[in-house]
Amino acid sequence: MRLYLYLLFLMILSVSCKKPEKLTYQPGSRNIEEVIAILPIDVFNNHRKVSQNESLAQLKAEDEREGRVLQLDMYRYFLRKIGTMGYPKSFLQDVRTTNQLLDESGLDYEDIPKISKERLARILQVDGILSVTVDQFGPRKQVMGILNGDIRSYGVIARFTFHDEGGQLIWKVDRKSRGADDELTYGITKKIMRQIPEKFPFREI
């Protein structure tokens, strides 16, 4: 009887001393059927100086190039976030697929913001749409410039929205920031965008 009690005591002791296991998520470890798409970023540049050799079409083409680069940046920032949450990579539609489907539907870059989110969700065959509008401003003289020379800064105002497949607004965040002369609007925009995945209303899994 004593031997039995002694063995029982050892079993209880070994169980109580066992370290608790940490719950760690691996990329793609959870089954998520939803898919969301990130649209090309709608860029409006308010500070670009127009030369005599540039046409309106060339300026729009520059905005489109930047908008597509920023779209890829946003996609990468979200990929990093979902990789820490157990979401599969398929939760985000590849931006190459997104842009290909938009092109095949006959939509130009400048037409995308004018189309309803419900229609865009049907075109892209997704459950939600993440869209971003970026207004870029500057340069603007700062007060310090009066004392220490001509210091200018560039500013960015960005709006991030998420709509479901029915076009219902689910989430919205507005951000604005300014930077020094050596940090132009592209860099400021990227700094803002890096913070957005942390604010996104991910579903608990």
Coordinates of N, CA and C in Angstrom, one line a residue:
M1 N 0.8 -1.2 0.0 CA 0.0 0.0 0.0 C 0.9 1.3 0.0
R2 N 1.9 1.2 0.8 CA 2.8 2.4 0.9 C 3.5 2.6 -0.5
L3 N 3.9 1.5 -1.1 CA 4.6 1.6 -2.4 C 3.6 2.2 -3.4
Y4 N 2.3 1.8 -3.4 CA 1.3 2.4 -4.3 C 1.2 3.9 -4.1
L5 N 1.1 4.3 -2.8 CA 1.0 5.7 -2.5 C 2.2 6.5 -3.0
Y6 N 3.4 5.9 -2.8 CA 4.6 6.5 -3.2 C 4.7 6.7 -4.7
L7 N 4.3 5.7 -5.5 CA 4.3 5.8 -6.9 C 3.3 6.9 -7.4
L8 N 2.1 6.9 -6.7 CA 1.1 7.9 -7.1 C 1.6 9.3 -6.9
F9 N 2.3 9.5 -5.7 CA 2.9 10.8 -5.4 C 3.9 11.2 -6.5
L10 N 4.7 10.3 -7.0 CA 5.7 10.6 -8.0 C 5.0 11.0 -9.3
M11 N 3.9 10.3 -9.7 CA 3.2 10.6 -10.9 C 2.6 12.0 -10.8
I12 N 2.0 12.4 -9.7 CA 1.5 13.7 -9.5 C 2.5 14.8 -9.6
L13 N 3.7 14.5 -9.0 CA 4.8 15.5 -9.0 C 5.3 15.7 -10.4
S14 N 5.5 14.6 -11.1 CA 6.0 14.8 -12.5 C 5.1 15.5 -13.4
V15 N 3.8 15.4 -13.2 CA 2.8 16.1 -14.0 C 2.8 17.6 -13.7
S16 N 2.8 17.9 -12.4 CA 2.8 19.3 -11.9 C 4.0 20.0 -12.3
C17 N 5.2 19.3 -12.5 CA 6.4 20.0 -12.8 C 6.6 20.2 -14.3
K18 N 5.7 19.6 -15.1 CA 5.9 19.7 -16.5 C 5.6 21.1 -17.0
K19 N 6.5 21.6 -17.8 CA 6.3 23.0 -18.3 C 5.2 23.1 -19.3
P20 N 4.3 24.2 -19.2 CA 3.2 24.4 -20.1 C 3.7 24.6 -21.5
E21 N 3.0 24.1 -22.4 CA 3.4 24.3 -23.8 C 2.9 25.6 -24.3
K22 N 3.7 26.3 -25.1 CA 3.4 27.5 -25.7 C 2.6 27.3 -27.0
L23 N 1.6 28.1 -27.2 CA 0.8 28.0 -28.4 C 1.4 28.9 -29.4
T24 N 2.0 28.4 -30.4 CA 2.6 29.2 -31.5 C 2.0 28.8 -32.8
Y25 N 1.7 29.9 -33.6 CA 1.1 29.7 -34.9 C 2.2 29.7 -36.0
Q26 N 2.0 28.8 -36.9 CA 2.8 28.7 -38.0 C 2.1 29.3 -39.2
P27 N 2.8 29.9 -40.2 CA 2.1 30.5 -41.4 C 1.3 29.4 -42.1
G28 N 0.0 29.7 -42.2 CA -0.9 28.7 -42.9 C -1.4 27.6 -42.1
S29 N -1.2 27.7 -40.7 CA -1.6 26.6 -39.9 C -3.1 26.5 -39.6
R30 N -3.8 27.6 -40.0 CA -5.3 27.6 -39.8 C -6.0 27.6 -41.1
N31 N -7.2 27.1 -41.1 CA -7.9 27.0 -42.4 C -8.8 28.3 -42.5
I32 N -8.5 29.2 -43.3 CA -9.3 30.4 -43.6 C -9.7 30.4 -45.0
E33 N -11.0 30.4 -45.2 CA -11.6 30.3 -46.6 C -11.7 31.7 -47.2
E34 N -11.8 32.7 -46.4 CA -12.0 34.0 -47.0 C -10.7 34.5 -47.8
V35 N -11.0 35.4 -48.7 CA -9.9 36.0 -49.5 C -10.2 37.5 -49.6
I36 N -9.2 38.3 -49.4 CA -9.3 39.7 -49.6 C -8.3 40.2 -50.6
A37 N -8.6 41.3 -51.2 CA -7.7 41.9 -52.2 C -7.3 43.3 -51.8
I38 N -6.1 43.7 -52.2 CA -5.6 45.0 -52.0 C -5.6 45.7 -53.3
L39 N -6.3 46.8 -53.5 CA -6.4 47.5 -54.8 C -5.1 48.3 -55.0
P40 N -4.8 48.7 -56.2 CA -3.7 49.7 -56.5 C -4.0 50.9 -55.7
I41 N -3.0 51.5 -55.1 CA -3.1 52.7 -54.3 C -3.5 53.9 -55.1
D42 N -4.5 54.6 -54.7 CA -4.9 55.8 -55.4 C -4.1 57.0 -55.0
V43 N -3.1 57.4 -55.8 CA -2.2 58.4 -55.4 C -2.6 59.8 -56.1
F44 N -2.6 60.8 -55.3 CA -2.9 62.2 -55.8 C -1.7 63.0 -55.4
N45 N -0.9 63.5 -56.3 CA 0.3 64.3 -56.0 C 0.0 65.7 -56.1
N46 N 0.0 66.5 -55.0 CA -0.3 67.9 -55.0 C 0.9 68.8 -55.1
H47 N 2.1 68.2 -55.1 CA 3.3 69.1 -55.0 C 4.2 69.0 -56.2
R48 N 3.9 68.1 -57.2 CA 4.7 67.9 -58.3 C 4.7 69.2 -59.2
K49 N 5.9 69.6 -59.6 CA 6.0 70.8 -60.5 C 5.9 70.2 -61.9
V50 N 5.1 70.8 -62.7 CA 4.9 70.4 -64.1 C 5.8 71.2 -65.0
S51 N 6.6 70.5 -65.7 CA 7.5 71.2 -66.7 C 6.8 71.3 -68.0
Q52 N 7.3 72.1 -68.9 CA 6.7 72.3 -70.2 C 6.8 71.0 -71.1
N53 N 7.7 70.2 -70.7 CA 7.9 69.0 -71.5 C 7.0 67.8 -71.1
E54 N 6.3 68.0 -70.0 CA 5.4 66.9 -69.5 C 4.0 67.2 -69.8
S55 N 3.3 66.1 -70.2 CA 1.9 66.2 -70.4 C 1.1 65.6 -69.3
L56 N -0.2 65.9 -69.3 CA -1.1 65.4 -68.2 C -1.0 63.8 -68.2
A57 N -1.0 63.2 -69.3 CA -0.9 61.8 -69.4 C 0.3 61.2 -68.7
Q58 N 1.5 61.9 -68.9 CA 2.7 61.5 -68.3 C 2.6 61.6 -66.8
L59 N 2.0 62.7 -66.2 CA 1.8 62.8 -64.8 C 1.0 61.7 -64.2
K60 N -0.1 61.4 -64.9 CA -1.0 60.3 -64.5 C -0.3 59.0 -64.5
A61 N 0.6 58.8 -65.5 CA 1.3 57.5 -65.6 C 2.3 57.4 -64.4
E62 N 2.9 58.6 -63.9 CA 3.8 58.6 -62.8 C 3.0 58.2 -61.5
D63 N 1.8 58.8 -61.4 CA 1.0 58.4 -60.2 C 0.6 56.9 -60.2
E64 N 0.3 56.4 -61.4 CA -0.1 55.0 -61.5 C 1.1 54.1 -61.1
R65 N 2.3 54.4 -61.6 CA 3.5 53.6 -61.2 C 3.7 53.6 -59.7
E66 N 3.6 54.8 -59.1 CA 3.8 54.8 -57.7 C 2.7 54.1 -56.9
G67 N 1.5 54.2 -57.4 CA 0.3 53.5 -56.8 C 0.5 52.0 -56.8
R68 N 1.0 51.5 -57.9 CA 1.2 50.0 -58.0 C 2.4 49.6 -57.1
V69 N 3.4 50.4 -57.0 CA 4.6 50.1 -56.1 C 4.1 50.0 -54.7
L70 N 3.3 51.0 -54.3 CA 2.8 51.1 -53.0 C 1.8 49.9 -52.7
Q71 N 1.1 49.5 -53.7 CA 0.2 48.4 -53.5 C 1.0 47.1 -53.2
L72 N 2.1 46.9 -53.8 CA 3.0 45.8 -53.5 C 3.6 45.9 -52.1
D73 N 3.9 47.1 -51.7 CA 4.4 47.4 -50.4 C 3.4 47.0 -49.3
M74 N 2.1 47.4 -49.6 CA 1.1 47.1 -48.6 C 0.8 45.6 -48.5
Y75 N 0.9 45.0 -49.7 CA 0.7 43.5 -49.7 C 1.8 42.8 -48.9
R76 N 3.0 43.3 -49.0 CA 4.1 42.6 -48.2 C 3.9 42.9 -46.7
Y77 N 3.5 44.1 -46.3 CA 3.3 44.4 -44.9 C 2.2 43.5 -44.3
F78 N 1.1 43.2 -45.1 CA 0.1 42.4 -44.6 C 0.5 40.9 -44.6
L79 N 1.3 40.5 -45.6 CA 1.8 39.1 -45.5 C 2.6 38.9 -44.3
R80 N 3.4 39.8 -43.9 CA 4.2 39.6 -42.6 C 3.3 39.5 -41.4
K81 N 2.2 40.3 -41.4 CA 1.3 40.2 -40.3 C 0.6 38.9 -40.2
I82 N 0.0 38.5 -41.3 CA -0.8 37.2 -41.3 C 0.1 36.0 -41.0
G83 N 1.4 36.1 -41.4 CA 2.4 35.1 -41.1 C 2.6 34.8 -39.6
T84 N 2.3 35.8 -38.8 CA 2.4 35.7 -37.3 C 1.1 35.3 -36.7
M85 N 0.0 35.2 -37.4 CA -1.3 34.9 -36.9 C -1.9 33.6 -37.3
G86 N -1.1 32.8 -38.1 CA -1.6 31.5 -38.5 C -2.5 31.6 -39.7
Y87 N -2.7 32.7 -40.3 CA -3.4 32.8 -41.5 C -2.7 32.3 -42.7
P88 N -3.3 31.6 -43.6 CA -2.6 31.1 -44.8 C -2.3 32.3 -45.8
K89 N -1.3 32.1 -46.6 CA -1.0 33.2 -47.5 C -2.1 33.4 -48.5
S90 N -3.0 32.4 -48.7 CA -4.1 32.6 -49.7 C -5.1 33.5 -49.2
F91 N -5.1 33.9 -47.9 CA -6.0 34.9 -47.4 C -5.9 36.2 -48.1
L92 N -4.7 36.5 -48.6 CA -4.5 37.7 -49.4 C -4.3 37.3 -50.9
Q93 N -5.2 37.9 -51.7 CA -5.0 37.7 -53.1 C -3.7 38.3 -53.6
D94 N -3.0 37.5 -54.4 CA -1.7 38.0 -55.0 C -2.0 39.3 -55.8
V95 N -1.2 40.3 -55.6 CA -1.5 41.6 -56.3 C -1.4 41.4 -57.8
R96 N -0.6 40.5 -58.2 CA -0.5 40.3 -59.7 C -1.8 39.7 -60.2
T97 N -2.4 38.9 -59.4 CA -3.7 38.3 -59.8 C -4.8 39.5 -59.8
T98 N -4.7 40.3 -58.7 CA -5.6 41.4 -58.6 C -5.6 42.3 -59.8
N99 N -4.3 42.7 -60.2 CA -4.2 43.7 -61.3 C -4.5 43.0 -62.6
Q100 N -4.2 41.7 -62.8 CA -4.6 41.1 -64.0 C -6.1 41.0 -64.2
L101 N -6.8 40.7 -63.2 CA -8.3 40.7 -63.2 C -8.9 42.0 -63.5
L102 N -8.3 43.1 -62.9 CA -8.7 44.4 -63.2 C -8.5 44.8 -64.6
D103 N -7.3 44.5 -65.2 CA -7.0 44.8 -66.6 C -7.9 44.0 -67.5
E104 N -8.2 42.8 -67.2 CA -9.1 41.9 -68.1 C -10.5 42.4 -68.1
S105 N -10.9 43.1 -67.0 CA -12.3 43.7 -66.9 C -12.4 45.0 -67.7
G106 N -11.2 45.5 -68.2 CA -11.2 46.8 -68.9 C -11.2 48.0 -68.1
L107 N -10.8 47.9 -66.8 CA -10.7 49.0 -65.9 C -9.3 49.6 -65.9
D108 N -9.3 50.9 -66.2 CA -8.0 51.6 -66.1 C -7.7 52.0 -64.6
Y109 N -6.5 52.3 -64.4 CA -6.1 52.7 -63.0 C -6.9 53.8 -62.4
E110 N -7.2 54.8 -63.2 CA -7.9 56.0 -62.8 C -9.4 55.7 -62.6
D111 N -9.9 54.6 -63.2 CA -11.3 54.3 -63.1 C -11.6 53.5 -61.8
I112 N -10.6 52.8 -61.3 CA -10.9 51.9 -60.1 C -11.6 52.6 -59.0
P113 N -11.1 53.8 -58.5 CA -11.8 54.5 -57.4 C -13.3 54.8 -57.6
K114 N -13.7 54.9 -58.9 CA -15.0 55.3 -59.2 C -16.0 54.1 -59.2
I115 N -15.5 52.9 -59.2 CA -16.3 51.7 -59.2 C -16.7 51.3 -57.8
S116 N -17.9 50.8 -57.7 CA -18.4 50.4 -56.4 C -17.6 49.2 -55.9
K117 N -17.4 49.1 -54.6 CA -16.6 48.0 -54.0 C -17.4 46.7 -54.2
E118 N -18.7 46.7 -54.3 CA -19.4 45.5 -54.5 C -19.1 44.9 -55.9
R119 N -19.0 45.8 -56.9 CA -18.7 45.3 -58.2 C -17.2 44.9 -58.3
L120 N -16.3 45.6 -57.6 CA -14.9 45.2 -57.6 C -14.7 43.8 -57.0
A121 N -15.5 43.6 -55.9 CA -15.4 42.3 -55.2 C -15.8 41.1 -56.2
R122 N -16.8 41.4 -57.0 CA -17.3 40.4 -58.0 C -16.2 40.2 -59.0
I123 N -15.6 41.3 -59.5 CA -14.6 41.2 -60.6 C -13.4 40.4 -60.1
L124 N -13.0 40.6 -58.8 CA -11.9 40.0 -58.2 C -12.2 38.7 -57.6
Q125 N -13.5 38.4 -57.4 CA -13.9 37.1 -56.8 C -13.3 36.9 -55.4
V126 N -13.5 38.0 -54.6 CA -13.0 38.0 -53.2 C -14.1 38.3 -52.2
D127 N -13.8 38.2 -51.0 CA -14.7 38.4 -49.9 C -14.6 39.8 -49.3
G128 N -13.6 40.5 -49.7 CA -13.4 41.9 -49.1 C -12.4 42.7 -49.9
I129 N -12.5 44.0 -49.9 CA -11.6 44.9 -50.6 C -10.9 45.9 -49.7
L130 N -9.6 45.9 -49.7 CA -8.8 46.9 -49.0 C -8.4 48.0 -50.0
S131 N -8.8 49.2 -49.7 CA -8.4 50.3 -50.7 C -7.7 51.4 -49.9
V132 N -6.9 52.1 -50.6 CA -6.1 53.2 -49.9 C -6.0 54.4 -50.9
T133 N -6.2 55.6 -50.3 CA -6.1 56.8 -51.0 C -5.0 57.7 -50.3
V134 N -4.1 58.1 -51.1 CA -2.9 58.9 -50.6 C -2.9 60.3 -51.3
D135 N -3.0 61.3 -50.5 CA -2.8 62.7 -51.0 C -1.4 63.2 -50.5
Q136 N -0.6 63.6 -51.4 CA 0.8 64.0 -51.1 C 0.9 65.6 -51.2
F137 N 1.5 66.2 -50.2 CA 1.6 67.6 -50.1 C 3.0 68.1 -49.9
G138 N 3.3 69.3 -50.2 CA 4.6 69.9 -49.8 C 5.3 70.4 -51.1
P139 N 6.5 70.9 -50.9 CA 7.1 71.3 -49.6 C 6.5 72.5 -49.0
R140 N 6.6 72.6 -47.7 CA 6.1 73.7 -47.0 C 7.2 74.2 -46.0
K141 N 7.4 75.5 -46.0 CA 8.5 76.1 -45.1 C 8.0 75.9 -43.7
Q142 N 9.0 75.6 -42.8 CA 8.8 75.5 -41.4 C 9.2 76.7 -40.7
V143 N 8.7 76.9 -39.4 CA 9.1 78.1 -38.6 C 10.6 78.1 -38.4
M144 N 11.2 77.0 -38.2 CA 12.6 76.9 -37.9 C 13.4 77.4 -39.1
G145 N 12.8 77.4 -40.3 CA 13.6 77.8 -41.4 C 13.9 79.3 -41.4
I146 N 13.1 80.0 -40.7 CA 13.4 81.5 -40.5 C 14.7 81.7 -39.8
L147 N 15.0 80.9 -38.8 CA 16.2 81.0 -38.0 C 17.4 80.2 -38.6
N148 N 17.1 79.1 -39.1 CA 18.2 78.1 -39.4 C 18.3 77.8 -40.9
G149 N 17.7 78.6 -41.7 CA 17.8 78.4 -43.1 C 16.5 77.9 -43.7
D150 N 16.4 77.6 -44.9 CA 15.2 77.2 -45.6 C 14.9 75.7 -45.4
I151 N 14.2 75.4 -44.4 CA 13.8 74.0 -44.1 C 12.4 73.7 -44.6
R152 N 12.2 72.7 -45.4 CA 10.9 72.4 -45.9 C 10.5 71.0 -45.5
S153 N 9.2 70.7 -45.5 CA 8.8 69.4 -45.2 C 7.7 69.0 -46.2
Y154 N 7.5 67.6 -46.4 CA 6.5 67.1 -47.2 C 5.5 66.4 -46.4
G155 N 4.3 66.4 -46.8 CA 3.2 65.8 -46.0 C 2.4 64.8 -46.8
V156 N 1.8 63.9 -46.1 CA 1.0 62.8 -46.6 C -0.3 62.7 -45.8
I157 N -1.4 62.6 -46.5 CA -2.7 62.2 -45.8 C -3.2 61.0 -46.5
A158 N -3.4 59.9 -45.7 CA -3.8 58.6 -46.3 C -5.1 58.1 -45.6
R159 N -5.9 57.5 -46.4 CA -7.2 56.9 -45.9 C -7.2 55.4 -46.3
F160 N -7.4 54.5 -45.3 CA -7.5 53.1 -45.5 C -8.9 52.6 -45.2
T161 N -9.5 51.9 -46.1 CA -10.9 51.4 -45.9 C -10.9 49.9 -46.3
F162 N -11.8 49.2 -45.6 CA -12.1 47.8 -46.0 C -13.6 47.6 -46.1
H163 N -14.0 47.1 -47.3 CA -15.4 46.8 -47.6 C -15.6 45.3 -47.7
D164 N -16.8 44.8 -47.3 CA -17.0 43.4 -47.6 C -17.5 43.2 -49.0
E165 N -17.8 42.0 -49.4 CA -18.2 41.7 -50.7 C -19.5 42.3 -51.2
G166 N -20.3 42.8 -50.2 CA -21.5 43.5 -50.5 C -21.4 45.0 -50.6
G167 N -20.1 45.5 -50.4 CA -19.9 46.9 -50.5 C -20.1 47.6 -49.2
Q168 N -20.3 46.9 -48.1 CA -20.5 47.5 -46.8 C -19.2 47.9 -46.2
L169 N -19.1 49.2 -45.7 CA -17.8 49.6 -45.1 C -17.7 48.9 -43.7
I170 N -16.6 48.2 -43.5 CA -16.3 47.5 -42.3 C -15.4 48.2 -41.4
W171 N -14.4 48.9 -42.0 CA -13.3 49.5 -41.2 C -12.7 50.7 -42.0
K172 N -12.3 51.7 -41.2 CA -11.7 52.9 -41.9 C -10.7 53.5 -40.9
V173 N -9.5 53.9 -41.5 CA -8.5 54.5 -40.7 C -7.9 55.7 -41.5
D174 N -7.8 56.8 -40.9 CA -7.1 58.0 -41.5 C -5.8 58.3 -40.8
R175 N -4.8 58.6 -41.6 CA -3.5 58.9 -41.1 C -2.9 60.1 -41.8
K176 N -2.1 60.9 -41.1 CA -1.3 61.9 -41.8 C 0.0 62.1 -41.1
S177 N 1.0 62.5 -41.9 CA 2.3 62.7 -41.3 C 3.1 63.6 -42.2
R178 N 4.2 64.2 -41.7 CA 5.1 65.0 -42.4 C 6.5 64.6 -42.2
G179 N 7.4 64.9 -43.2 CA 8.8 64.5 -43.1 C 9.7 65.6 -43.5
A180 N 11.0 65.4 -43.2 CA 11.9 66.5 -43.6 C 12.2 66.4 -45.1
D181 N 13.0 67.4 -45.5 CA 13.3 67.5 -46.9 C 14.0 66.3 -47.6
D182 N 14.7 65.5 -46.7 CA 15.4 64.4 -47.3 C 14.5 63.1 -47.2
E183 N 13.3 63.3 -46.7 CA 12.4 62.2 -46.7 C 11.1 62.6 -47.5
L184 N 11.1 62.2 -48.7 CA 10.0 62.6 -49.6 C 8.8 61.8 -49.4
T185 N 7.7 62.1 -50.1 CA 6.4 61.6 -49.8 C 6.3 60.1 -49.9
Y186 N 7.1 59.4 -50.8 CA 7.1 58.0 -50.9 C 7.5 57.3 -49.6
G187 N 8.6 57.8 -49.0 CA 9.1 57.3 -47.7 C 8.1 57.5 -46.6
I188 N 7.5 58.7 -46.6 CA 6.5 59.0 -45.5 C 5.3 58.1 -45.6
T189 N 4.8 57.9 -46.9 CA 3.7 57.0 -47.1 C 4.0 55.6 -46.6
K190 N 5.2 55.1 -46.9 CA 5.5 53.7 -46.5 C 5.6 53.6 -45.0
K191 N 6.0 54.6 -44.3 CA 6.0 54.6 -42.8 C 4.6 54.5 -42.3
I192 N 3.7 55.2 -42.9 CA 2.3 55.1 -42.4 C 1.7 53.7 -42.7
M193 N 2.0 53.2 -43.9 CA 1.5 51.9 -44.3 C 1.9 50.7 -43.4
R194 N 3.2 50.8 -42.9 CA 3.7 49.7 -42.1 C 2.9 49.5 -40.8
Q195 N 2.2 50.6 -40.4 CA 1.5 50.5 -39.1 C 0.0 49.9 -39.3
I196 N -0.4 49.9 -40.5 CA -1.8 49.6 -40.8 C -2.2 48.2 -40.5
P197 N -1.4 47.2 -40.9 CA -1.8 45.8 -40.6 C -2.1 45.6 -39.1
E198 N -1.4 46.3 -38.2 CA -1.7 46.2 -36.8 C -3.1 46.7 -36.4
K199 N -3.6 47.6 -37.2 CA -4.9 48.2 -36.9 C -6.1 47.4 -37.6
F200 N -5.7 46.6 -38.5 CA -6.7 45.9 -39.3 C -7.6 44.9 -38.4
P201 N -8.9 44.9 -38.6 CA -9.8 44.1 -37.8 C -9.7 42.6 -38.2
F202 N -8.6 41.9 -38.0 CA -8.5 40.5 -38.2 C -9.5 39.7 -37.4
R203 N -10.0 38.7 -37.9 CA -10.9 37.8 -37.1 C -10.0 36.8 -36.3
E204 N -10.4 36.6 -35.1 CA -9.7 35.7 -34.2 C -9.8 34.3 -34.7
I205 N -8.7 33.6 -34.8 CA -8.7 32.2 -35.3 C -8.1 31.3 -34.2

